[in-house]
mmCIF file of C-alpha atoms and ligand atoms in Angstrom:
data_model
loop_
_atom_site.group_PDB
_atom_site.id
_atom_site.type_symbol
_atom_site.label_atom_id
_atom_site.label_comp_id
_atom_site.label_asym_id
_atom_site.label_seq_id
_atom_site.Cartn_x
_atom_site.Cartn_y
_atom_site.Cartn_z
ATOM 1 C CA UNK A 1 81.712 73.958 119.726
ATOM 2 C CA UNK A 2 84.413 74.959 122.139
ATOM 3 C CA UNK A 3 86.840 75.842 119.342
ATOM 4 C CA UNK A 4 84.219 77.725 117.438
ATOM 5 C CA UNK A 5 83.483 79.888 120.439
ATOM 6 C CA UNK A 6 87.112 80.570 121.106
ATOM 7 C CA UNK A 7 87.713 81.655 117.535
ATOM 8 C CA UNK A 8 84.866 84.144 117.576
ATOM 9 C CA UNK A 9 86.079 85.307 120.916
ATOM 10 C CA UNK A 10 89.606 85.844 119.646
ATOM 11 C CA UNK A 11 88.416 87.825 116.634
ATOM 12 C CA UNK A 12 86.317 90.061 118.804
ATOM 13 C CA UNK A 13 89.270 90.572 121.113
ATOM 14 C CA UNK A 14 91.254 92.458 118.511
ATOM 15 C CA UNK A 15 91.675 95.998 119.658
ATOM 16 C CA UNK A 16 90.688 95.254 123.213
ATOM 17 C CA UNK A 17 93.418 94.332 125.640
ATOM 18 C CA UNK A 18 91.408 91.783 127.573
ATOM 19 C CA UNK A 19 92.162 88.380 128.995
ATOM 20 C CA UNK A 20 90.444 85.228 127.875
ATOM 21 C CA UNK A 21 88.087 83.111 129.950
ATOM 22 C CA UNK A 22 89.276 79.524 130.072
ATOM 23 C CA UNK A 23 86.112 77.935 128.781
ATOM 24 C CA UNK A 24 82.672 79.014 127.725
ATOM 25 C CA UNK A 25 80.594 76.385 129.441
ATOM 26 C CA UNK A 26 81.226 74.118 132.362
ATOM 27 C CA UNK A 27 78.993 73.175 135.303
ATOM 28 C CA UNK A 28 81.076 74.987 137.821
ATOM 29 C CA UNK A 29 81.903 78.177 135.960
ATOM 30 C CA UNK A 30 80.508 81.561 135.176
ATOM 31 C CA UNK A 31 81.932 84.119 132.729
ATOM 32 C CA UNK A 32 81.804 87.731 133.777
ATOM 33 C CA UNK A 33 82.363 90.817 131.657
ATOM 34 C CA UNK A 34 83.009 93.702 134.001
ATOM 35 C CA UNK A 35 83.453 97.411 133.476
ATOM 36 C CA UNK A 36 84.645 97.577 137.080
ATOM 37 C CA UNK A 37 88.375 97.232 137.605
ATOM 38 C CA UNK A 38 89.623 93.858 138.750
ATOM 39 C CA UNK A 39 90.799 95.051 142.183
ATOM 40 C CA UNK A 40 87.341 96.509 142.878
ATOM 41 C CA UNK A 41 85.569 93.206 142.376
ATOM 42 C CA UNK A 42 87.995 90.269 142.462
ATOM 43 C CA UNK A 43 87.934 89.639 146.240
ATOM 44 C CA UNK A 44 84.142 89.295 146.070
ATOM 45 C CA UNK A 45 84.367 86.843 143.215
ATOM 46 C CA UNK A 46 86.855 84.781 145.202
ATOM 47 C CA UNK A 47 84.400 84.688 148.115
ATOM 48 C CA UNK A 48 81.650 83.585 145.765
ATOM 49 C CA UNK A 49 83.842 80.765 144.466
ATOM 50 C CA UNK A 50 84.706 79.689 148.008
ATOM 51 C CA UNK A 51 81.014 79.612 148.966
ATOM 52 C CA UNK A 52 79.641 77.910 145.864
ATOM 53 C CA UNK A 53 82.477 76.095 144.122
ATOM 54 C CA UNK A 54 81.637 78.057 140.963
ATOM 55 C CA UNK A 55 84.745 79.663 139.502
ATOM 56 C CA UNK A 56 84.453 83.053 137.864
ATOM 57 C CA UNK A 57 86.294 83.900 134.658
ATOM 58 C CA UNK A 58 86.688 87.646 134.759
ATOM 59 C CA UNK A 59 87.199 89.854 131.773
ATOM 60 C CA UNK A 60 87.429 93.572 132.405
ATOM 61 C CA UNK A 61 87.148 96.404 129.914
ATOM 62 C CA UNK A 62 85.580 99.783 129.311
ATOM 63 C CA UNK A 63 81.776 99.836 129.344
ATOM 64 C CA UNK A 64 81.514 100.706 125.634
ATOM 65 C CA UNK A 65 84.097 98.054 124.651
ATOM 66 C CA UNK A 66 82.237 95.343 126.542
ATOM 67 C CA UNK A 67 78.934 96.249 124.954
ATOM 68 C CA UNK A 68 80.499 96.273 121.501
ATOM 69 C CA UNK A 69 82.050 92.915 122.234
ATOM 70 C CA UNK A 70 78.730 91.399 123.293
ATOM 71 C CA UNK A 71 77.181 92.713 120.093
ATOM 72 C CA UNK A 72 79.896 91.234 117.901
ATOM 73 C CA UNK A 73 79.916 87.890 119.658
ATOM 74 C CA UNK A 74 76.145 87.529 119.505
ATOM 75 C CA UNK A 75 74.984 83.953 120.110
ATOM 76 C CA UNK A 76 78.584 82.797 120.422
ATOM 77 C CA UNK A 77 79.374 85.008 123.351
ATOM 78 C CA UNK A 78 80.807 83.112 126.306
ATOM 79 C CA UNK A 79 79.627 85.909 128.618
ATOM 80 C CA UNK A 80 77.059 85.074 131.284
ATOM 81 C CA UNK A 81 77.038 88.270 133.319
ATOM 82 C CA UNK A 82 77.663 91.905 132.451
ATOM 83 C CA UNK A 83 78.598 94.333 135.199
ATOM 84 C CA UNK A 84 78.703 97.950 134.137
ATOM 85 C CA UNK A 85 78.122 101.461 135.400
ATOM 86 C CA UNK A 86 75.300 103.901 134.747
ATOM 87 C CA UNK A 87 71.685 103.047 133.996
ATOM 88 C CA UNK A 88 72.258 104.706 130.603
ATOM 89 C CA UNK A 89 74.775 101.998 129.656
ATOM 90 C CA UNK A 90 72.546 99.232 131.005
ATOM 91 C CA UNK A 91 69.629 100.558 128.994
ATOM 92 C CA UNK A 92 71.801 100.658 125.871
ATOM 93 C CA UNK A 93 72.742 97.019 126.413
ATOM 94 C CA UNK A 94 69.074 96.132 126.832
ATOM 95 C CA UNK A 95 68.160 97.975 123.616
ATOM 96 C CA UNK A 96 70.985 96.189 121.792
ATOM 97 C CA UNK A 97 69.342 92.863 122.715
ATOM 98 C CA UNK A 98 72.406 91.489 124.500
ATOM 99 C CA UNK A 99 70.667 91.022 127.875
ATOM 100 C CA UNK A 100 67.916 88.698 129.045
ATOM 101 C CA UNK A 101 65.216 89.063 131.672
ATOM 102 C CA UNK A 102 65.617 87.087 134.848
ATOM 103 C CA UNK A 103 63.122 86.260 137.538
ATOM 104 C CA UNK A 104 64.527 86.250 141.024
ATOM 105 C CA UNK A 105 62.488 86.823 144.146
ATOM 106 C CA UNK A 106 65.732 87.385 146.011
ATOM 107 C CA UNK A 107 66.768 90.232 143.720
ATOM 108 C CA UNK A 108 63.286 91.740 143.632
ATOM 109 C CA UNK A 109 63.259 91.758 147.425
ATOM 110 C CA UNK A 110 66.732 93.230 147.850
ATOM 111 C CA UNK A 111 66.980 95.772 145.039
ATOM 112 C CA UNK A 112 64.493 98.674 145.293
ATOM 113 C CA UNK A 113 62.164 98.879 142.323
ATOM 114 C CA UNK A 114 63.477 102.193 140.997
ATOM 115 C CA UNK A 115 67.007 100.765 140.819
ATOM 116 C CA UNK A 116 66.197 97.840 138.545
ATOM 117 C CA UNK A 117 64.892 97.390 135.036
ATOM 118 C CA UNK A 118 61.109 97.179 134.715
ATOM 119 C CA UNK A 119 61.505 93.964 132.693
ATOM 120 C CA UNK A 120 64.118 92.388 134.970
ATOM 121 C CA UNK A 121 66.923 92.795 132.424
ATOM 122 C CA UNK A 122 69.277 94.560 134.852
ATOM 123 C CA UNK A 123 69.628 95.156 138.575
ATOM 124 C CA UNK A 124 71.463 97.901 140.457
ATOM 125 C CA UNK A 125 74.312 96.818 142.731
ATOM 126 C CA UNK A 126 75.525 100.154 144.085
ATOM 127 C CA UNK A 127 74.540 103.806 144.040
ATOM 128 C CA UNK A 128 76.398 107.001 143.305
ATOM 129 C CA UNK A 129 75.048 110.498 143.717
ATOM 130 C CA UNK A 130 75.986 113.409 141.458
ATOM 131 C CA UNK A 131 75.661 116.356 143.840
ATOM 132 C CA UNK A 132 77.051 119.869 143.822
ATOM 133 C CA UNK A 133 80.582 120.096 145.217
ATOM 134 C CA UNK A 134 81.973 123.439 146.284
ATOM 135 C CA UNK A 135 85.177 125.098 147.408
ATOM 136 C CA UNK A 136 84.624 125.670 151.110
ATOM 137 C CA UNK A 137 86.667 128.905 151.084
ATOM 138 C CA UNK A 138 84.678 130.442 148.259
ATOM 139 C CA UNK A 139 81.129 129.221 148.720
ATOM 140 C CA UNK A 140 78.823 129.165 151.714
ATOM 141 C CA UNK A 141 76.445 126.202 151.392
ATOM 142 C CA UNK A 142 73.556 128.529 152.274
ATOM 143 C CA UNK A 143 74.050 129.991 148.762
ATOM 144 C CA UNK A 144 73.164 126.628 147.228
ATOM 145 C CA UNK A 145 69.762 125.032 146.724
ATOM 146 C CA UNK A 146 69.011 123.204 143.471
ATOM 147 C CA UNK A 147 70.684 122.161 140.216
ATOM 148 C CA UNK A 148 68.383 124.659 138.536
ATOM 149 C CA UNK A 149 69.658 127.542 140.713
ATOM 150 C CA UNK A 150 73.167 127.038 139.299
ATOM 151 C CA UNK A 151 71.964 128.921 136.208
ATOM 152 C CA UNK A 152 71.708 132.116 138.270
ATOM 153 C CA UNK A 153 73.960 134.952 137.062
ATOM 154 C CA UNK A 154 75.842 134.947 140.356
ATOM 155 C CA UNK A 155 77.555 131.718 139.272
ATOM 156 C CA UNK A 156 78.871 133.161 136.003
ATOM 157 C CA UNK A 157 82.351 131.791 135.269
ATOM 158 C CA UNK A 158 82.354 129.728 138.462
ATOM 159 C CA UNK A 159 81.236 126.209 137.500
ATOM 160 C CA UNK A 160 83.262 123.194 136.349
ATOM 161 C CA UNK A 161 81.660 120.131 134.778
ATOM 162 C CA UNK A 162 82.934 117.567 132.299
ATOM 163 C CA UNK A 163 81.908 117.182 128.668
ATOM 164 C CA UNK A 164 78.395 116.347 127.476
ATOM 165 C CA UNK A 165 79.804 113.246 125.783
ATOM 166 C CA UNK A 166 79.979 111.687 129.233
ATOM 167 C CA UNK A 167 77.090 109.400 130.151
ATOM 168 C CA UNK A 168 76.917 110.724 133.748
ATOM 169 C CA UNK A 169 75.971 114.162 132.474
ATOM 170 C CA UNK A 170 73.634 112.693 129.893
ATOM 171 C CA UNK A 171 71.876 110.813 132.685
ATOM 172 C CA UNK A 172 71.710 113.960 134.831
ATOM 173 C CA UNK A 173 69.965 115.810 131.995
ATOM 174 C CA UNK A 174 67.789 112.775 131.222
ATOM 175 C CA UNK A 175 66.605 112.776 134.851
ATOM 176 C CA UNK A 176 65.730 116.443 134.512
ATOM 177 C CA UNK A 177 63.751 115.782 131.328
ATOM 178 C CA UNK A 178 61.883 112.959 133.053
ATOM 179 C CA UNK A 179 60.966 115.099 136.082
ATOM 180 C CA UNK A 180 60.675 118.645 134.770
ATOM 181 C CA UNK A 181 60.174 118.229 131.033
ATOM 182 C CA UNK A 182 62.389 118.944 128.007
ATOM 183 C CA UNK A 183 61.841 122.703 128.062
ATOM 184 C CA UNK A 184 63.125 123.065 131.626
ATOM 185 C CA UNK A 185 66.047 120.757 130.859
ATOM 186 C CA UNK A 186 66.979 122.883 127.810
ATOM 187 C CA UNK A 187 66.907 126.066 129.842
ATOM 188 C CA UNK A 188 69.043 124.450 132.496
ATOM 189 C CA UNK A 189 71.648 123.218 130.026
ATOM 190 C CA UNK A 190 71.872 126.669 128.408
ATOM 191 C CA UNK A 191 72.141 128.431 131.747
ATOM 192 C CA UNK A 192 74.787 126.039 132.981
ATOM 193 C CA UNK A 193 76.892 126.426 129.837
ATOM 194 C CA UNK A 194 76.696 130.221 130.269
ATOM 195 C CA UNK A 195 78.162 129.868 133.772
ATOM 196 C CA UNK A 196 81.067 127.535 133.008
ATOM 197 C CA UNK A 197 84.493 128.605 134.248
ATOM 198 C CA UNK A 198 86.191 126.916 131.276
ATOM 199 C CA UNK A 199 85.413 124.605 128.377
ATOM 200 C CA UNK A 200 84.828 121.113 129.797
ATOM 201 C CA UNK A 201 87.994 119.057 130.091
ATOM 202 C CA UNK A 202 88.978 115.902 131.964
ATOM 203 C CA UNK A 203 86.928 113.628 134.179
ATOM 204 C CA UNK A 204 85.070 114.155 137.439
ATOM 205 C CA UNK A 205 88.260 114.132 139.521
ATOM 206 C CA UNK A 206 89.619 116.958 137.368
ATOM 207 C CA UNK A 207 86.541 119.079 138.095
ATOM 208 C CA UNK A 208 86.998 118.487 141.833
ATOM 209 C CA UNK A 209 90.698 119.377 141.608
ATOM 210 C CA UNK A 210 89.872 122.515 139.614
ATOM 211 C CA UNK A 211 87.392 123.641 142.260
ATOM 212 C CA UNK A 212 90.016 123.046 144.963
ATOM 213 C CA UNK A 213 92.611 125.002 142.962
ATOM 214 C CA UNK A 214 90.291 127.972 142.443
ATOM 215 C CA UNK A 215 89.795 127.482 138.690
ATOM 216 C CA UNK A 216 86.104 127.355 139.574
ATOM 217 C CA UNK A 217 84.101 127.413 142.818
ATOM 218 C CA UNK A 218 81.584 124.684 142.012
ATOM 219 C CA UNK A 219 82.044 121.239 140.503
ATOM 220 C CA UNK A 220 79.440 118.665 139.622
ATOM 221 C CA UNK A 221 80.872 115.198 140.157
ATOM 222 C CA UNK A 222 80.011 111.712 141.365
ATOM 223 C CA UNK A 223 80.395 111.078 145.076
ATOM 224 C CA UNK A 224 82.741 108.073 144.757
ATOM 225 C CA UNK A 225 85.442 110.200 143.111
ATOM 226 C CA UNK A 226 85.569 112.528 146.097
ATOM 227 C CA UNK A 227 85.368 109.550 148.459
ATOM 228 C CA UNK A 228 88.255 107.802 146.684
ATOM 229 C CA UNK A 229 90.341 111.002 146.735
ATOM 230 C CA UNK A 230 89.738 111.360 150.473
ATOM 231 C CA UNK A 231 90.807 107.812 151.341
ATOM 232 C CA UNK A 232 93.473 107.365 148.629
ATOM 233 C CA UNK A 233 97.255 107.341 148.925
ATOM 234 C CA UNK A 234 97.790 110.415 146.770
ATOM 235 C CA UNK A 235 98.490 113.266 149.151
ATOM 236 C CA UNK A 236 97.842 116.039 146.628
ATOM 237 C CA UNK A 237 94.448 114.546 145.775
ATOM 238 C CA UNK A 238 93.592 114.137 149.434
ATOM 239 C CA UNK A 239 94.475 117.754 150.147
ATOM 240 C CA UNK A 240 92.399 118.907 147.183
ATOM 241 C CA UNK A 241 89.431 116.809 148.303
ATOM 242 C CA UNK A 242 89.616 118.264 151.787
ATOM 243 C CA UNK A 243 88.963 121.731 150.323
ATOM 244 C CA UNK A 244 85.647 120.524 148.971
ATOM 245 C CA UNK A 245 82.192 120.448 150.536
ATOM 246 C CA UNK A 246 79.313 118.276 149.317
ATOM 247 C CA UNK A 247 75.879 119.807 148.833
ATOM 248 C CA UNK A 248 72.965 117.551 147.957
ATOM 249 C CA UNK A 249 70.593 119.711 145.898
ATOM 250 C CA UNK A 250 66.832 119.632 145.351
ATOM 251 C CA UNK A 251 66.197 118.340 148.864
ATOM 252 C CA UNK A 252 62.830 120.120 149.053
ATOM 253 C CA UNK A 253 61.873 118.692 145.682
ATOM 254 C CA UNK A 254 62.732 115.579 143.714
ATOM 255 C CA UNK A 255 66.035 114.890 145.533
ATOM 256 C CA UNK A 256 69.654 114.677 144.403
ATOM 257 C CA UNK A 257 70.437 112.816 141.187
ATOM 258 C CA UNK A 258 71.610 109.250 141.711
ATOM 259 C CA UNK A 259 72.750 106.534 139.365
ATOM 260 C CA UNK A 260 73.850 102.926 139.710
ATOM 261 C CA UNK A 261 76.378 100.342 138.849
ATOM 262 C CA UNK A 262 74.480 97.230 137.915
ATOM 263 C CA UNK A 263 74.523 93.669 136.691
ATOM 264 C CA UNK A 264 72.664 91.715 134.045
ATOM 265 C CA UNK A 265 72.480 88.207 132.638
ATOM 266 C CA UNK A 266 73.372 88.112 128.950
ATOM 267 C CA UNK A 267 71.001 87.010 126.204
ATOM 268 C CA UNK A 268 72.900 83.806 125.395
ATOM 269 C CA UNK A 269 74.455 82.991 128.760
ATOM 270 C CA UNK A 270 75.852 79.435 128.612
ATOM 271 C CA UNK A 271 75.815 79.271 132.435
ATOM 272 C CA UNK A 272 72.557 81.024 133.178
ATOM 273 C CA UNK A 273 71.817 79.526 136.594
ATOM 274 C CA UNK A 274 75.312 80.323 137.811
ATOM 275 C CA UNK A 275 74.909 83.847 136.462
ATOM 276 C CA UNK A 276 71.764 84.436 138.510
ATOM 277 C CA UNK A 277 73.446 82.948 141.541
ATOM 278 C CA UNK A 278 76.393 85.334 141.148
ATOM 279 C CA UNK A 279 74.181 88.414 140.898
ATOM 280 C CA UNK A 280 72.185 87.263 143.914
ATOM 281 C CA UNK A 281 75.444 86.862 145.800
ATOM 282 C CA UNK A 282 76.459 90.418 144.892
ATOM 283 C CA UNK A 283 73.315 91.677 146.606
ATOM 284 C CA UNK A 284 73.953 89.741 149.819
ATOM 285 C CA UNK A 285 74.543 91.875 152.885
ATOM 286 C CA UNK A 286 78.216 90.993 153.137
ATOM 287 C CA UNK A 287 78.934 91.549 149.438
ATOM 288 C CA UNK A 288 76.990 94.811 149.411
ATOM 289 C CA UNK A 289 79.025 96.145 152.277
ATOM 290 C CA UNK A 290 82.364 95.217 150.710
ATOM 291 C CA UNK A 291 81.515 96.269 147.154
ATOM 292 C CA UNK A 292 80.134 99.638 148.201
ATOM 293 C CA UNK A 293 83.068 100.326 150.469
ATOM 294 C CA UNK A 294 85.701 99.273 147.902
ATOM 295 C CA UNK A 295 84.126 101.594 145.335
ATOM 296 C CA UNK A 296 83.144 104.349 147.781
ATOM 297 C CA UNK A 297 79.562 103.950 146.627
ATOM 298 C CA UNK A 298 76.294 103.645 148.495
ATOM 299 C CA UNK A 299 74.957 100.086 148.807
ATOM 300 C CA UNK A 300 71.872 99.593 146.637
ATOM 301 C CA UNK A 301 70.214 97.937 149.635
ATOM 302 C CA UNK A 302 68.808 100.539 151.997
ATOM 303 C CA UNK A 303 69.411 98.213 154.976
ATOM 304 C CA UNK A 304 73.202 98.141 154.465
ATOM 305 C CA UNK A 305 75.115 101.150 155.823
ATOM 306 C CA UNK A 306 77.415 103.290 153.660
ATOM 307 C CA UNK A 307 81.136 103.741 154.353
ATOM 308 C CA UNK A 308 82.258 106.201 157.008
ATOM 309 C CA UNK A 309 83.528 108.614 154.363
ATOM 310 C CA UNK A 310 80.174 108.665 152.581
ATOM 311 C CA UNK A 311 78.301 108.993 155.863
ATOM 312 C CA UNK A 312 80.493 112.050 156.434
ATOM 313 C CA UNK A 313 78.881 113.678 153.374
ATOM 314 C CA UNK A 314 75.586 113.567 155.275
ATOM 315 C CA UNK A 315 72.200 111.952 154.779
ATOM 316 C CA UNK A 316 70.209 113.095 151.809
ATOM 317 C CA UNK A 317 67.077 112.562 149.813
ATOM 318 C CA UNK A 318 67.700 110.649 146.587
ATOM 319 C CA UNK A 319 65.727 111.267 143.454
ATOM 320 C CA UNK A 320 63.322 108.307 143.378
ATOM 321 C CA UNK A 321 62.953 108.361 139.605
ATOM 322 C CA UNK A 322 62.885 104.929 138.005
ATOM 323 C CA UNK A 323 66.355 104.724 136.475
ATOM 324 C CA UNK A 324 65.047 102.985 133.360
ATOM 325 C CA UNK A 325 63.953 106.461 132.346
ATOM 326 C CA UNK A 326 67.563 107.662 132.166
ATOM 327 C CA UNK A 327 68.115 105.369 129.221
ATOM 328 C CA UNK A 328 64.812 106.207 127.638
ATOM 329 C CA UNK A 329 65.558 109.929 127.662
ATOM 330 C CA UNK A 330 69.244 109.580 126.787
ATOM 331 C CA UNK A 331 68.944 110.515 123.109
ATOM 332 C CA UNK A 332 66.832 113.556 123.924
ATOM 333 C CA UNK A 333 69.316 114.590 126.605
ATOM 334 C CA UNK A 334 72.167 114.427 124.089
ATOM 335 C CA UNK A 335 70.182 116.583 121.634
ATOM 336 C CA UNK A 336 69.391 119.139 124.322
ATOM 337 C CA UNK A 337 73.027 119.366 125.419
ATOM 338 C CA UNK A 338 74.156 119.746 121.807
ATOM 339 C CA UNK A 339 71.706 122.540 121.156
ATOM 340 C CA UNK A 340 72.803 124.279 124.362
ATOM 341 C CA UNK A 341 76.377 124.281 123.063
ATOM 342 C CA UNK A 342 77.644 122.089 125.901
ATOM 343 C CA UNK A 343 80.948 120.878 124.473
HETATM 344 FE FE1 LIG B 401 83.170 106.958 136.987
#
């Protein structure tokens, strides 16, 4: 049994530079596949082990690699827990049948309903907003209001945003479909593309840097990138980030778009009880505080305060949309972005 698992595991590992959990099943172990980098989660796992005696075998990789791996491994997967980012990715994992529903009063109490799967197949651990960021020299925040208003002709050639192949943008459009309908989302995507300063290139940090450098005046990016740039060691990035203001749009309406990082128990978890215990631990007050701060994200629990840097961005109204809908509208969002010519 043990050898069989290892073999399947090794085959699936080809092409993915990932380390190998020591064993698939033991009373005092849990196997975690994480799309979060090791340094952003390892200290928490060590605390969990100290508290419970359950050791955590950590395997990190890109979100799409981990999902593919779970698919390939199927019943033989040693994975108990998947940690990944974006409700779109969590929904995809659910659709692929690699997750299982869990019942936990603790999780249902701690994680607000809109930040967990309706069937209990995944739970949010932390929140990120995707607001409008602007060059403070070039833009007065009084000129800003909603995502929709960015399609106004006055923003022509002034907006930076990454490619439509990125799940964060797909989820942003999916949220718009869910709230305003596909027609409004199409118009928005077309209007936004018409106002781009340049063809999309790079990640969210690159959009922020471009806005600081005057390539564009507005960037749409996730809050933790700006937070990490502000507290990081890289002086050039810090200086760029200091040029940037954060504007939370749609405050008189549905609220600013938010997304999650989240956790799930796998469909064939060999250490299911330990898996639930680990996810419950990650929603404890202490873990929430550390995890959110290490990632410059907002805790998923409303009763745990955000980091000082994030508090500096100001309080805001979050879109209260049930994030399951981001996954449900993902395919339509991709079609709409394609038709709008969003590269
Ligand atoms: Fe990211």
